[in-house]
Short mmCIF file of C-alpha atoms in Angstrom, two decimals:
data_model
loop_
_atom_site.label_atom_id
_atom_site.label_comp_id
_atom_site.label_asym_id
_atom_site.label_seq_id
_atom_site.Cartn_x
_atom_site.Cartn_y
_atom_site.Cartn_z
CA MET A 1 102.64 83.45 105.55
CA THR A 2 105.30 86.47 104.61
CA VAL A 3 103.53 89.27 103.03
CA THR A 4 105.09 92.73 101.36
CA ILE A 5 103.15 96.02 101.64
CA ARG A 6 103.81 98.16 98.63
CA PRO A 7 102.46 101.37 96.75
CA ALA A 8 100.38 100.37 93.89
CA ASP A 9 102.21 101.10 90.37
CA ARG A 10 101.06 100.71 86.48
CA SER A 11 102.01 96.82 86.21
CA ASP A 12 99.39 96.69 89.06
CA ILE A 13 96.25 97.52 86.84
CA GLU A 14 95.03 94.46 86.09
CA ALA A 15 95.31 92.54 89.38
CA LEU A 16 93.67 95.47 90.94
CA ALA A 17 90.98 95.45 88.51
CA GLU A 18 90.53 91.42 89.17
CA LEU A 19 90.80 92.18 93.29
CA ILE A 20 88.18 95.13 92.58
CA GLU A 21 85.92 92.32 91.67
CA GLU A 22 86.70 90.19 94.71
CA ILE A 23 85.57 92.97 96.14
CA GLU A 24 82.52 94.13 95.37
CA ARG A 25 81.29 90.37 95.39
CA PHE A 26 82.65 90.45 99.11
CA TYR A 27 80.07 93.18 99.45
CA GLY A 28 77.27 91.26 97.67
CA SER A 29 77.22 93.22 94.40
CA THR A 30 75.89 90.70 91.73
CA GLU A 31 76.31 93.31 89.09
CA ILE A 32 80.23 93.29 88.22
CA GLN A 33 81.49 96.05 85.71
CA PRO A 34 83.62 94.50 82.36
CA LEU A 35 87.15 93.85 83.18
CA GLU A 36 88.57 96.24 80.73
CA GLU A 37 86.19 99.16 82.26
CA ARG A 38 87.21 98.51 85.49
CA ARG A 39 91.10 98.11 84.33
CA SER A 40 90.60 101.64 82.66
CA GLN A 41 88.81 103.05 86.55
CA VAL A 42 91.89 101.95 88.17
CA GLU A 43 94.28 103.63 85.84
CA GLU A 44 92.25 106.52 85.91
CA ALA A 45 92.12 106.64 89.41
CA LEU A 46 95.68 105.84 90.32
CA PHE A 47 97.43 107.16 87.68
CA GLY A 48 95.48 109.74 86.12
CA SER A 49 96.74 113.48 85.89
CA PRO A 50 95.84 114.18 88.67
CA PRO A 51 95.65 111.25 90.55
CA LEU A 52 91.86 110.61 92.54
CA ALA A 53 93.47 108.27 94.69
CA CYS A 54 96.25 106.22 96.41
CA ALA A 55 96.74 102.53 97.19
CA LEU A 56 99.16 100.27 99.57
CA LEU A 57 99.03 96.35 98.30
CA VAL A 58 99.64 93.30 99.77
CA GLU A 59 101.49 90.80 98.23
CA ASP A 60 101.84 87.50 98.89
CA GLU A 61 104.73 85.22 98.86
CA VAL A 62 104.56 84.69 95.12
CA GLY A 63 103.57 88.25 94.18
CA ALA A 64 99.56 87.64 93.95
CA LEU A 65 97.58 90.68 95.13
CA VAL A 66 95.73 89.38 98.36
CA GLY A 67 94.99 92.83 99.56
CA LEU A 68 94.86 96.93 99.58
CA ALA A 69 94.20 99.97 101.20
CA ALA A 70 92.79 102.54 99.13
CA TYR A 71 93.04 106.11 100.26
CA SER A 72 92.82 109.84 99.47
CA PHE A 73 93.89 112.88 101.13
CA LEU A 74 91.45 115.38 101.94
CA TRP A 75 91.10 119.14 102.82
CA PRO A 76 90.51 120.86 105.11
CA ALA A 77 90.69 118.65 108.22
CA ALA A 78 91.29 120.47 111.52
CA GLY A 79 91.83 124.03 110.61
CA SER A 80 94.06 124.25 107.71
CA SER A 81 95.26 120.75 107.81
CA HIS A 82 94.44 117.81 105.64
CA SER A 83 93.97 114.26 106.38
CA LEU A 84 94.20 110.82 104.86
CA PHE A 85 90.99 108.97 104.14
CA LEU A 86 90.95 105.28 104.24
CA LYS A 87 88.33 104.26 101.48
CA GLU A 88 88.83 100.79 101.56
CA LEU A 89 90.91 98.02 103.66
CA TYR A 90 90.65 94.90 102.21
CA VAL A 91 92.21 91.32 102.97
CA ARG A 92 91.81 88.05 100.87
CA ASP A 93 89.59 85.67 103.77
CA THR A 94 92.47 83.48 103.48
CA LEU A 95 94.71 86.09 105.30
CA ARG A 96 92.76 87.61 107.74
CA ARG A 97 93.07 87.53 111.65
CA GLN A 98 96.95 87.39 110.82
CA GLY A 99 97.73 90.82 111.03
CA VAL A 100 97.70 91.73 107.45
CA GLY A 101 94.88 94.39 108.03
CA ALA A 102 96.90 95.63 111.75
CA ARG A 103 99.66 96.40 109.29
CA LEU A 104 97.98 98.19 106.26
CA MET A 105 96.51 100.76 109.40
CA GLY A 106 100.33 100.84 110.94
CA GLU A 107 101.51 101.64 107.13
CA LEU A 108 98.70 104.42 106.76
CA ARG A 109 99.13 105.67 110.19
CA SER A 110 102.92 106.15 109.05
CA LEU A 111 102.03 107.93 105.67
CA ALA A 112 99.94 110.29 107.37
CA ALA A 113 102.57 110.99 110.23
CA ALA A 114 105.35 111.78 107.54
CA ARG A 115 103.08 113.86 105.28
CA PRO A 116 103.53 117.37 106.40
CA GLY A 117 100.20 119.08 107.71
CA CYS A 118 98.37 116.00 107.92
CA SER A 119 96.97 115.66 110.91
CA ARG A 120 94.60 112.83 110.96
CA VAL A 121 93.69 109.25 109.55
CA GLU A 122 89.86 109.04 109.00
CA TRP A 123 87.55 106.13 107.68
CA MET A 124 84.26 104.46 107.67
CA THR A 125 82.61 101.17 108.02
CA ASP A 126 79.05 99.99 108.03
CA ARG A 127 77.28 99.94 111.13
CA ASP A 128 76.07 96.54 110.33
CA ASN A 129 79.43 95.27 109.90
CA PRO A 130 80.28 93.88 113.00
CA GLY A 131 83.79 92.20 111.57
CA ALA A 132 85.31 95.42 110.62
CA ARG A 133 83.98 97.28 113.68
CA ASP A 134 85.48 94.40 116.12
CA PHE A 135 88.61 94.45 114.26
CA TYR A 136 88.84 98.62 114.30
CA LYS A 137 88.19 97.81 118.33
CA SER A 138 90.85 95.46 118.85
CA LEU A 139 93.25 97.79 117.32
CA GLY A 140 92.07 100.58 119.87
CA PHE A 141 90.38 102.63 117.92
CA THR A 142 87.05 104.26 119.08
CA GLU A 143 84.06 104.79 117.15
CA PHE A 144 83.23 108.28 116.37
CA ASP A 145 79.50 109.14 116.43
CA GLY A 146 79.62 112.88 115.72
CA LYS A 147 79.17 112.45 111.70
CA VAL A 148 76.08 111.54 109.56
CA VAL A 149 76.94 110.40 105.88
CA TYR A 150 74.81 111.28 103.01
CA ARG A 151 74.97 110.43 99.61
CA VAL A 152 73.82 110.85 95.98
CA GLU A 153 74.36 108.53 93.05
CA THR A 154 75.42 110.92 89.93
CA GLY A 155 74.12 107.82 87.20
CA THR A 156 77.95 106.98 86.22
CA THR A 157 79.64 104.07 87.36
#
């Protein structure tokens, strides 16, 4: 199957809002935001002023959205440099194990390398997600045990 990887644009808001529902269900969520609320949040996150995030999208040969890599730049990283932080990597199950995720990771590394002052790409996965952990290991990445993640809910969605 042939796919295209490209940056998100405003015309993708509807399809991204729909893909986010698929991602939420993949992670086991049963309480899904209404579509209009998801649309609004996608628009604000990717195209607000300033944008909160960026996304690379994967389209299949008929133009359907079948995957994404959502990321942001964080500062500081090493010294005064910054990093590309991958928040979400998702490929529809029909395309998994066909190199699409590896291509997305390669694109992210290229974006980081091309950006002056960007010293690294970072991401997380759940300890109880052996598929993701095996995927990253297959690409030659090693797990970093140096951080503990904290989270507090703000009460907003």
